[in-house]
Short mmCIF file of N, CA and C in Angstrom, two decimals:
data_model
loop_
_atom_site.label_atom_id
_atom_site.label_comp_id
_atom_site.label_asym_id
_atom_site.label_seq_id
_atom_site.Cartn_x
_atom_site.Cartn_y
_atom_site.Cartn_z
N MET Y 1 3.05 -111.47 92.70
CA MET Y 1 4.06 -111.19 93.58
C MET Y 1 4.84 -112.09 93.70
N SER Y 2 6.36 -111.87 93.19
CA SER Y 2 7.44 -112.88 93.32
C SER Y 2 7.48 -113.42 95.06
N HIS Y 3 8.45 -114.35 95.01
CA HIS Y 3 8.64 -114.97 96.19
C HIS Y 3 9.40 -113.90 97.15
N LEU Y 4 10.40 -113.51 96.18
CA LEU Y 4 11.27 -112.30 96.81
C LEU Y 4 10.83 -111.31 97.58
N SER Y 5 9.77 -110.65 96.56
CA SER Y 5 9.05 -109.47 97.13
C SER Y 5 8.26 -109.89 98.33
N GLN Y 6 7.38 -111.06 98.37
CA GLN Y 6 6.67 -111.44 99.39
C GLN Y 6 7.76 -111.69 100.65
N ARG Y 7 8.78 -112.20 100.61
CA ARG Y 7 9.46 -112.26 101.73
C ARG Y 7 10.09 -110.89 102.20
N VAL Y 8 10.26 -110.18 101.31
CA VAL Y 8 10.80 -108.69 101.82
C VAL Y 8 9.79 -108.02 102.63
N LEU Y 9 8.60 -107.94 102.01
CA LEU Y 9 7.46 -107.31 102.46
C LEU Y 9 7.03 -107.98 103.81
N PHE Y 10 7.41 -109.30 104.28
CA PHE Y 10 6.76 -109.79 105.23
C PHE Y 10 7.79 -109.29 106.17
N TRP Y 11 9.09 -109.28 105.86
CA TRP Y 11 10.12 -109.12 106.85
C TRP Y 11 10.36 -107.38 107.41
N THR Y 12 10.01 -106.65 106.41
CA THR Y 12 10.32 -105.42 106.28
C THR Y 12 9.83 -104.74 107.70
N PRO Y 13 8.74 -104.72 108.02
CA PRO Y 13 8.11 -103.97 109.05
C PRO Y 13 8.57 -104.71 110.55
N ARG Y 14 8.92 -105.97 110.40
CA ARG Y 14 9.53 -106.54 111.78
C ARG Y 14 10.93 -106.14 111.99
N VAL Y 15 11.85 -106.15 110.79
CA VAL Y 15 12.98 -105.60 111.21
C VAL Y 15 13.33 -104.12 111.41
N LEU Y 16 12.24 -103.29 110.81
CA LEU Y 16 12.19 -101.91 110.88
C LEU Y 16 11.82 -101.77 112.32
N SER Y 17 10.84 -102.55 112.88
CA SER Y 17 10.34 -102.35 114.29
C SER Y 17 11.51 -102.58 115.21
N ILE Y 18 12.29 -103.38 115.03
CA ILE Y 18 13.43 -103.84 115.95
C ILE Y 18 14.35 -102.76 115.75
N LEU Y 19 14.58 -102.18 114.72
CA LEU Y 19 15.93 -101.05 114.52
C LEU Y 19 15.00 -99.86 115.28
N PHE Y 20 13.78 -99.56 115.09
CA PHE Y 20 13.20 -98.47 115.74
C PHE Y 20 12.99 -98.37 117.14
N VAL Y 21 12.74 -99.74 117.70
CA VAL Y 21 12.85 -99.90 119.31
C VAL Y 21 14.35 -99.79 119.80
N ALA Y 22 15.27 -100.32 119.13
CA ALA Y 22 16.75 -99.66 119.60
C ALA Y 22 17.31 -98.18 119.34
N PHE Y 23 16.53 -97.74 118.31
CA PHE Y 23 16.84 -96.46 118.41
C PHE Y 23 16.09 -95.40 119.48
N LEU Y 24 14.95 -95.83 119.52
CA LEU Y 24 14.22 -95.32 120.99
C LEU Y 24 14.92 -95.50 122.31
N SER Y 25 15.40 -96.62 122.34
CA SER Y 25 16.22 -97.00 123.52
C SER Y 25 17.34 -96.14 124.04
N LEU Y 26 18.14 -95.67 122.65
CA LEU Y 26 19.33 -94.95 123.00
C LEU Y 26 18.77 -93.19 123.71
N PHE Y 27 17.56 -93.32 123.41
CA PHE Y 27 17.07 -91.81 124.22
C PHE Y 27 17.27 -91.71 125.65
N ALA Y 28 16.97 -93.16 126.14
CA ALA Y 28 17.15 -93.15 127.57
C ALA Y 28 18.21 -92.97 128.23
N LEU Y 29 19.45 -93.10 127.41
CA LEU Y 29 20.76 -93.02 127.96
C LEU Y 29 21.10 -91.28 128.42
N ASP Y 30 20.37 -90.63 128.06
CA ASP Y 30 20.73 -89.07 128.59
C ASP Y 30 20.37 -88.82 130.01
N VAL Y 31 19.94 -90.02 130.82
CA VAL Y 31 19.87 -89.73 132.24
C VAL Y 31 21.09 -89.93 132.90
N PHE Y 32 22.01 -90.54 132.13
CA PHE Y 32 23.33 -90.67 132.93
C PHE Y 32 23.96 -89.67 132.81
N ASP Y 33 23.67 -88.60 133.36
CA ASP Y 33 24.54 -87.27 133.24
C ASP Y 33 25.27 -87.13 134.13
N GLY Y 34 25.26 -87.56 135.53
CA GLY Y 34 26.13 -87.61 136.68
C GLY Y 34 25.60 -86.78 137.60
N ARG Y 35 24.66 -85.74 137.53
CA ARG Y 35 24.01 -84.84 138.31
C ARG Y 35 23.22 -85.68 139.34
N HIS Y 36 22.67 -86.84 139.38
CA HIS Y 36 21.80 -87.53 140.30
C HIS Y 36 22.40 -88.91 140.75
N SER Y 37 22.28 -89.46 141.73
CA SER Y 37 22.81 -90.71 142.30
C SER Y 37 22.54 -91.54 141.27
N LEU Y 38 23.46 -92.67 141.51
CA LEU Y 38 22.97 -94.02 140.62
C LEU Y 38 21.52 -94.46 140.73
N TRP Y 39 21.16 -94.45 141.77
CA TRP Y 39 19.78 -95.16 142.00
C TRP Y 39 18.79 -94.28 141.41
N GLU Y 40 18.87 -93.02 141.34
CA GLU Y 40 18.02 -91.77 140.50
C GLU Y 40 17.99 -92.08 139.02
N MET Y 41 19.45 -92.20 138.67
CA MET Y 41 19.68 -92.40 137.18
C MET Y 41 19.16 -93.78 136.79
N LEU Y 42 19.41 -94.66 137.47
CA LEU Y 42 18.67 -96.03 137.08
C LEU Y 42 17.32 -95.90 136.88
N LEU Y 43 16.66 -95.35 137.97
CA LEU Y 43 15.23 -95.38 137.86
C LEU Y 43 14.83 -94.61 136.90
N ALA Y 44 15.34 -93.30 136.65
CA ALA Y 44 15.12 -92.64 135.58
C ALA Y 44 15.24 -93.24 134.09
N PHE Y 45 16.27 -94.09 133.84
CA PHE Y 45 16.59 -94.90 132.86
C PHE Y 45 15.51 -96.03 132.66
N PHE Y 46 15.11 -96.64 133.49
CA PHE Y 46 13.98 -97.70 133.40
C PHE Y 46 12.67 -97.06 133.15
N ILE Y 47 12.33 -95.79 133.54
CA ILE Y 47 11.28 -95.09 133.37
C ILE Y 47 11.06 -94.72 131.75
N HIS Y 48 12.26 -94.55 131.38
CA HIS Y 48 12.31 -94.00 130.07
C HIS Y 48 12.23 -95.16 128.93
N GLN Y 49 12.66 -96.08 129.42
CA GLN Y 49 12.47 -97.44 128.51
C GLN Y 49 11.03 -98.04 128.73
N ILE Y 50 10.11 -97.72 129.37
CA ILE Y 50 8.87 -97.84 129.28
C ILE Y 50 7.97 -97.83 127.93
N PRO Y 51 8.12 -96.91 127.22
CA PRO Y 51 7.88 -96.76 125.77
C PRO Y 51 8.56 -97.87 124.84
N VAL Y 52 9.44 -98.09 125.02
CA VAL Y 52 10.30 -99.28 124.34
C VAL Y 52 10.00 -100.71 124.73
N TRP Y 53 9.78 -100.89 126.01
CA TRP Y 53 8.82 -102.27 126.39
C TRP Y 53 7.59 -102.26 125.76
N VAL Y 54 6.66 -101.25 125.78
CA VAL Y 54 5.54 -101.20 125.02
C VAL Y 54 5.50 -101.96 123.63
N LEU Y 55 6.51 -100.93 123.11
CA LEU Y 55 6.91 -101.57 121.43
C LEU Y 55 7.36 -102.92 121.37
N ILE Y 56 8.09 -103.26 122.25
CA ILE Y 56 8.60 -104.52 122.09
C ILE Y 56 7.10 -105.57 122.40
N GLY Y 57 6.12 -105.30 123.34
CA GLY Y 57 5.02 -105.92 123.27
C GLY Y 57 4.18 -106.14 122.08
N VAL Y 58 3.98 -104.64 121.45
CA VAL Y 58 3.31 -104.59 120.19
C VAL Y 58 3.78 -105.39 119.20
N LEU Y 59 5.42 -105.58 119.26
CA LEU Y 59 6.03 -106.27 117.96
C LEU Y 59 5.81 -107.64 118.28
N ILE Y 60 5.75 -108.00 119.34
CA ILE Y 60 5.76 -109.65 119.67
C ILE Y 60 4.08 -109.84 119.05
N LEU Y 61 3.11 -109.10 119.44
CA LEU Y 61 1.70 -109.26 119.00
C LEU Y 61 1.52 -108.98 117.38
N ALA Y 62 2.05 -107.84 117.21
CA ALA Y 62 2.01 -107.72 115.40
C ALA Y 62 2.75 -108.80 114.80
N TRP Y 63 3.80 -109.51 115.33
CA TRP Y 63 4.26 -110.58 114.52
C TRP Y 63 3.20 -111.84 113.94
N ARG Y 64 2.24 -111.68 114.83
CA ARG Y 64 1.21 -112.72 114.61
C ARG Y 64 0.10 -112.25 114.02
N TRP Y 65 -0.30 -110.79 114.61
CA TRP Y 65 -1.46 -110.07 114.21
C TRP Y 65 -1.21 -109.08 113.61
N GLU Y 66 -0.62 -108.64 112.12
CA GLU Y 66 -0.28 -107.33 111.69
C GLU Y 66 -1.33 -106.24 111.84
N TRP Y 67 -2.47 -106.31 112.14
CA TRP Y 67 -3.15 -105.19 112.27
C TRP Y 67 -3.03 -104.65 113.71
N VAL Y 68 -2.42 -105.06 114.67
CA VAL Y 68 -2.06 -104.63 115.72
C VAL Y 68 -1.07 -103.68 115.79
N GLY Y 69 -0.01 -104.19 114.85
CA GLY Y 69 1.03 -103.46 114.62
C GLY Y 69 0.73 -102.12 113.58
N ALA Y 70 0.09 -102.14 112.76
CA ALA Y 70 -0.58 -101.36 112.15
C ALA Y 70 -1.49 -99.86 112.70
N VAL Y 71 -2.10 -100.50 113.60
CA VAL Y 71 -3.23 -99.58 114.46
C VAL Y 71 -2.22 -99.09 115.75
N THR Y 72 -1.23 -99.55 116.34
CA THR Y 72 -0.33 -99.10 117.28
C THR Y 72 0.72 -98.34 116.82
N TYR Y 73 1.14 -98.60 116.04
CA TYR Y 73 2.38 -97.64 115.31
C TYR Y 73 1.84 -96.34 114.71
N ALA Y 74 0.55 -96.29 114.22
CA ALA Y 74 -0.20 -95.15 113.64
C ALA Y 74 -0.36 -94.58 114.82
N CYS Y 75 -1.00 -95.16 115.80
CA CYS Y 75 -1.34 -94.22 116.99
C CYS Y 75 -0.36 -93.81 117.64
N ALA Y 76 1.18 -94.36 117.79
CA ALA Y 76 1.99 -93.98 118.50
C ALA Y 76 2.73 -92.88 117.80
N GLY Y 77 2.68 -92.64 116.45
CA GLY Y 77 3.05 -91.78 115.39
C GLY Y 77 2.28 -90.24 115.78
N PHE Y 78 0.89 -90.43 115.89
CA PHE Y 78 0.03 -89.45 115.85
C PHE Y 78 0.23 -89.11 117.43
N LEU Y 79 0.32 -89.68 118.46
CA LEU Y 79 0.40 -89.20 119.77
C LEU Y 79 1.61 -88.54 119.88
N TYR Y 80 2.66 -89.00 119.32
CA TYR Y 80 4.18 -88.36 119.42
C TYR Y 80 3.88 -86.81 118.79
N ILE Y 81 3.14 -86.57 117.64
CA ILE Y 81 2.95 -85.25 116.92
C ILE Y 81 2.18 -84.52 117.92
N VAL Y 82 1.21 -85.09 118.53
CA VAL Y 82 0.08 -84.17 119.58
C VAL Y 82 1.31 -83.81 120.80
N TRP Y 83 2.25 -84.79 121.31
CA TRP Y 83 2.93 -84.60 122.41
C TRP Y 83 4.00 -83.27 121.97
N VAL Y 84 4.54 -83.29 120.99
CA VAL Y 84 5.52 -82.49 120.51
C VAL Y 84 5.06 -81.33 120.42
N LEU Y 85 3.70 -81.16 119.97
CA LEU Y 85 2.84 -79.73 119.51
C LEU Y 85 2.52 -79.44 120.76
N PHE Y 86 1.95 -79.93 121.77
CA PHE Y 86 0.77 -79.25 122.69
C PHE Y 86 1.59 -79.62 124.15
N VAL Y 87 2.31 -80.54 124.17
CA VAL Y 87 2.71 -80.86 125.73
C VAL Y 87 4.07 -80.68 125.89
N GLN Y 88 5.04 -80.99 124.97
CA GLN Y 88 6.58 -80.99 125.21
C GLN Y 88 6.68 -79.38 125.16
N ARG Y 89 7.44 -78.79 126.08
CA ARG Y 89 7.83 -77.40 126.16
C ARG Y 89 9.46 -77.19 125.83
N HIS Y 90 10.05 -78.16 126.16
CA HIS Y 90 11.96 -77.93 126.08
C HIS Y 90 12.11 -78.10 124.70
N ILE Y 91 11.35 -78.69 123.70
CA ILE Y 91 11.77 -78.82 122.43
C ILE Y 91 11.24 -77.30 121.63
N PRO Y 92 12.57 -76.56 121.10
CA PRO Y 92 12.24 -75.19 120.58
C PRO Y 92 11.41 -75.28 119.43
N PRO Y 93 10.31 -74.50 119.18
CA PRO Y 93 9.56 -74.48 118.00
C PRO Y 93 10.19 -74.90 116.49
N SER Y 94 11.46 -74.34 116.45
CA SER Y 94 12.11 -74.45 115.09
C SER Y 94 12.60 -75.97 115.02
N ALA Y 95 12.96 -76.58 116.22
CA ALA Y 95 13.06 -77.97 116.10
C ALA Y 95 12.16 -79.13 116.38
N ARG Y 96 10.70 -78.47 116.20
CA ARG Y 96 9.77 -79.57 116.30
C ARG Y 96 9.41 -80.01 115.10
N PRO Y 97 9.57 -79.77 113.90
CA PRO Y 97 9.19 -80.54 112.70
C PRO Y 97 10.46 -81.45 112.56
N GLY Y 98 11.52 -81.38 113.19
CA GLY Y 98 12.55 -82.29 112.86
C GLY Y 98 12.47 -83.55 113.71
N ALA Y 99 11.85 -82.93 115.18
CA ALA Y 99 11.69 -84.04 115.99
C ALA Y 99 10.59 -84.80 115.48
N MET Y 100 9.80 -84.46 115.02
CA MET Y 100 8.45 -85.37 114.79
C MET Y 100 8.82 -86.24 113.51
N LEU Y 101 9.47 -85.58 112.57
CA LEU Y 101 10.02 -86.41 111.50
C LEU Y 101 10.80 -87.58 111.71
N VAL Y 102 12.02 -87.47 112.78
CA VAL Y 102 12.70 -88.39 113.08
C VAL Y 102 11.78 -89.64 114.01
N ILE Y 103 10.85 -89.36 114.83
CA ILE Y 103 10.16 -90.52 115.42
C ILE Y 103 8.95 -90.68 114.85
N ALA Y 104 7.96 -89.77 114.35
CA ALA Y 104 6.49 -89.91 113.86
C ALA Y 104 6.75 -90.67 112.48
N LEU Y 105 7.69 -89.91 111.57
CA LEU Y 105 7.67 -90.83 110.24
C LEU Y 105 8.10 -92.23 110.41
N PRO Y 106 9.04 -92.64 111.00
CA PRO Y 106 9.37 -94.05 111.20
C PRO Y 106 8.06 -94.95 111.62
N ALA Y 107 7.50 -94.17 112.50
CA ALA Y 107 6.29 -95.04 113.11
C ALA Y 107 5.07 -95.15 112.04
N PHE Y 108 5.10 -94.13 111.29
CA PHE Y 108 3.81 -94.16 110.29
C PHE Y 108 4.22 -95.15 109.52
N LEU Y 109 5.40 -95.00 108.79
CA LEU Y 109 6.11 -96.23 107.65
C LEU Y 109 5.87 -97.65 108.31
N ILE Y 110 6.19 -97.92 109.45
CA ILE Y 110 5.98 -99.34 109.92
C ILE Y 110 4.64 -99.45 109.96
N ALA Y 111 3.81 -98.68 110.50
CA ALA Y 111 2.41 -98.91 110.55
C ALA Y 111 1.83 -99.15 109.11
N ALA Y 112 2.20 -98.50 108.20
CA ALA Y 112 1.95 -98.73 106.46
C ALA Y 112 2.33 -100.01 106.18
N LEU Y 113 3.49 -100.63 106.58
CA LEU Y 113 4.03 -101.78 105.97
C LEU Y 113 3.38 -103.16 106.79
N PHE Y 114 2.83 -102.90 108.11
CA PHE Y 114 2.14 -103.55 108.78
C PHE Y 114 0.60 -103.54 108.52
N LEU Y 115 0.25 -102.64 107.67
CA LEU Y 115 -1.08 -102.85 106.76
C LEU Y 115 -1.12 -103.12 105.78
N ILE Y 116 -0.10 -103.30 105.15
CA ILE Y 116 -0.13 -104.03 103.73
C ILE Y 116 0.38 -105.38 104.25
N ASN Y 117 0.96 -105.91 105.01
CA ASN Y 117 0.89 -107.24 105.59
C ASN Y 117 -0.41 -107.83 105.73
N TRP Y 118 -1.22 -107.02 106.72
CA TRP Y 118 -2.26 -107.49 107.10
C TRP Y 118 -3.52 -107.68 106.01
N ILE Y 119 -3.34 -106.71 104.91
CA ILE Y 119 -4.11 -106.83 103.44
C ILE Y 119 -3.77 -108.16 102.77
N LYS Y 120 -2.43 -108.53 102.85
CA LYS Y 120 -2.02 -109.62 102.08
C LYS Y 120 -1.79 -110.69 102.71
N ARG Y 121 -2.08 -110.75 103.97
CA ARG Y 121 -1.97 -112.09 104.93
C ARG Y 121 -1.64 -113.36 104.62
N SER Y 122 -2.59 -113.60 103.92
CA SER Y 122 -2.79 -115.08 103.47
C SER Y 122 -1.54 -115.44 102.41
N GLU Y 123 -1.31 -114.41 101.58
CA GLU Y 123 -0.22 -114.58 100.41
C GLU Y 123 1.13 -114.54 101.23
N LEU Y 124 1.50 -113.80 102.13
CA LEU Y 124 2.55 -113.56 102.75
C LEU Y 124 3.04 -114.71 103.65
N HIS Y 125 1.96 -115.13 104.32
CA HIS Y 125 2.32 -116.35 105.53
C HIS Y 125 2.54 -117.53 104.59
N ASN Y 126 1.78 -118.01 103.63
CA ASN Y 126 2.08 -119.16 103.01
C ASN Y 126 3.50 -119.22 102.36
N GLN Y 127 4.20 -118.05 102.11
CA GLN Y 127 5.25 -117.77 101.33
C GLN Y 127 6.36 -117.56 102.54
N ALA Y 128 6.32 -117.21 103.59
CA ALA Y 128 7.17 -116.80 104.57
C ALA Y 128 7.61 -118.17 105.20
N GLN Y 129 6.77 -119.22 105.51
CA GLN Y 129 6.98 -120.42 106.21
C GLN Y 129 8.07 -121.21 105.52
#
């Protein structure tokens, strides 16, 4: 594996995680609809940000221990699919596959990349330094 491909493989799941977390954080902005008081909207905003903060914590851990990112992102993708299929009722059945693809597919991709990072750990960490 070339030096460039090792660096790309090392950095790709980390950068994608940051982009994924930023993307998920945008969904919390829907609470600012003007139908509630400022304090209610701020509380709802911070509650909607809980998954984002959890994934930031996971990213911090996965930066050093890639298996944490692989396991957590795979579980997050799976739990999101279960949530959309069995819990979430306001998403119409026709929109559920799209909703699952938009959230679960990137989570599974990031999990796979962290898994590859973990498998090739010694090779990548020696070159990334």
